[in-house]
Coordinates of C-alpha atoms in Angstrom, one line a residue:
M19 CA 5.6 -4.2 9.7
M20 CA 7.1 -6.9 7.5
L21 CA 3.6 -8.0 6.9
C22 CA 2.9 -4.8 5.1
L23 CA 5.5 -5.7 2.5
A24 CA 3.4 -8.6 1.3
S25 CA 0.7 -6.3 0.0
P26 CA 2.8 -4.6 -2.7
L27 CA 4.0 -8.0 -3.9
L28 CA 0.4 -9.4 -4.1
L29 CA -0.9 -6.2 -5.8
N30 CA 2.1 -6.1 -8.2
F31 CA 1.4 -9.7 -9.3
S32 CA -2.2 -8.8 -10.1
F33 CA -1.0 -6.4 -12.8
A34 CA 0.5 -7.1 -16.2
P35 CA 2.7 -8.9 -17.2
F36 CA 1.8 -11.5 -14.5
D37 CA -2.0 -11.1 -14.7
L38 CA -2.8 -12.9 -11.6
W39 CA -5.8 -10.7 -11.1
P40 CA -7.4 -12.8 -8.2
L41 CA -4.6 -11.6 -6.0
A42 CA -6.0 -8.1 -6.1
F43 CA -9.0 -9.3 -4.0
V44 CA -6.7 -10.2 -1.1
G45 CA -3.8 -7.8 -1.8
L46 CA -4.8 -5.2 0.9
V47 CA -5.3 -7.8 3.7
P48 CA -1.6 -7.8 4.8
F49 CA -1.6 -4.0 4.6
V50 CA -4.6 -3.7 7.0
V51 CA -3.3 -6.3 9.4
G52 CA 0.2 -4.8 9.3
V53 CA -1.1 -1.3 10.1
G54 CA -3.5 -2.7 12.7
V55 CA -0.8 -4.4 14.7
A56 CA 1.5 -1.3 14.7
P57 CA 2.1 -0.3 18.3
S58 CA 1.7 3.4 17.7
R59 CA 0.4 5.8 15.1
R60 CA 3.9 6.7 14.1
W61 CA 4.8 3.0 13.3
G62 CA 1.4 2.6 11.5
L63 CA 2.1 5.6 9.3
F64 CA 5.7 4.4 8.6
A65 CA 4.3 1.0 7.6
A66 CA 1.8 2.6 5.3
W67 CA 4.5 4.8 3.8
L68 CA 6.9 1.9 3.3
T69 CA 4.1 -0.1 1.7
G70 CA 3.4 2.7 -0.8
L71 CA 7.1 3.1 -1.5
V72 CA 7.6 -0.6 -2.4
F73 CA 4.3 -0.7 -4.3
W74 CA 5.1 2.3 -6.5
G75 CA 8.7 1.2 -6.9
L76 CA 7.5 -2.1 -8.4
V77 CA 4.6 -0.6 -10.5
L78 CA 6.5 2.3 -12.0
Y79 CA 9.6 0.3 -13.0
W80 CA 9.1 1.2 -16.7
L81 CA 9.8 4.9 -15.9
T82 CA 13.5 4.0 -15.4
W83 CA 13.9 3.5 -19.1
I84 CA 12.6 7.1 -19.7
T85 CA 13.6 9.2 -16.8
M86 CA 15.1 8.4 -13.4
V87 CA 14.0 11.7 -11.9
G88 CA 10.4 11.0 -12.9
Y89 CA 10.6 7.5 -11.5
V90 CA 11.8 8.8 -8.1
A91 CA 9.3 11.7 -8.1
G92 CA 6.5 9.4 -9.0
I93 CA 7.3 7.0 -6.2
L94 CA 7.6 9.7 -3.6
Y95 CA 4.3 11.3 -4.8
G96 CA 2.5 8.0 -4.9
T97 CA 3.5 7.1 -1.3
L98 CA 1.5 10.0 -0.1
Y99 CA -1.7 8.2 -1.2
W100 CA -1.0 5.3 1.2
L101 CA -0.5 7.6 4.2
L102 CA -4.1 8.8 4.6
P103 CA -5.7 5.3 4.3
G104 CA -3.0 4.0 6.7
A105 CA -3.9 6.7 9.3
I106 CA -7.6 6.2 9.0
L107 CA -7.4 2.4 9.1
W108 CA -5.1 2.5 12.2
A109 CA -7.6 4.7 14.0
A110 CA -10.6 2.6 12.9
L111 CA -8.9 -0.6 14.1
R112 CA -8.2 1.0 17.5
R113 CA -11.9 1.9 17.8
N114 CA -12.9 -1.7 16.7
Q115 CA -14.7 -0.5 13.6
P116 CA -15.8 -3.3 11.2
M117 CA -13.2 -3.5 8.4
W118 CA -15.7 -4.8 5.8
I119 CA -17.2 -1.3 6.0
V120 CA -14.3 0.9 6.7
L121 CA -11.8 -0.4 4.1
P122 CA -13.9 0.0 1.0
L123 CA -14.9 3.5 2.1
V124 CA -11.4 4.6 2.8
W125 CA -9.8 2.9 -0.1

């Protein structure tokens, strides 16, 4: 599950002000591996939710200067978008589906 926390960091560094855009090409790899090694669907969904929580917490930092309520609401709403791909990827990995096809379609 700790592997899933590398994805938000890689993806965050691909955005401004860091502008390390090549990291975006490998940013989802730790997420897929972390969800894939989860022992159960519950842990896979928790890892996906935690990944989304950290990602949106890092990306939406600028909202703290405007509204703290909007910052928290944006984070909680954004994490929902990581749950569905996490569930589908966990199921696809259990069925030995090729990730080079499944990940782009799901994401």
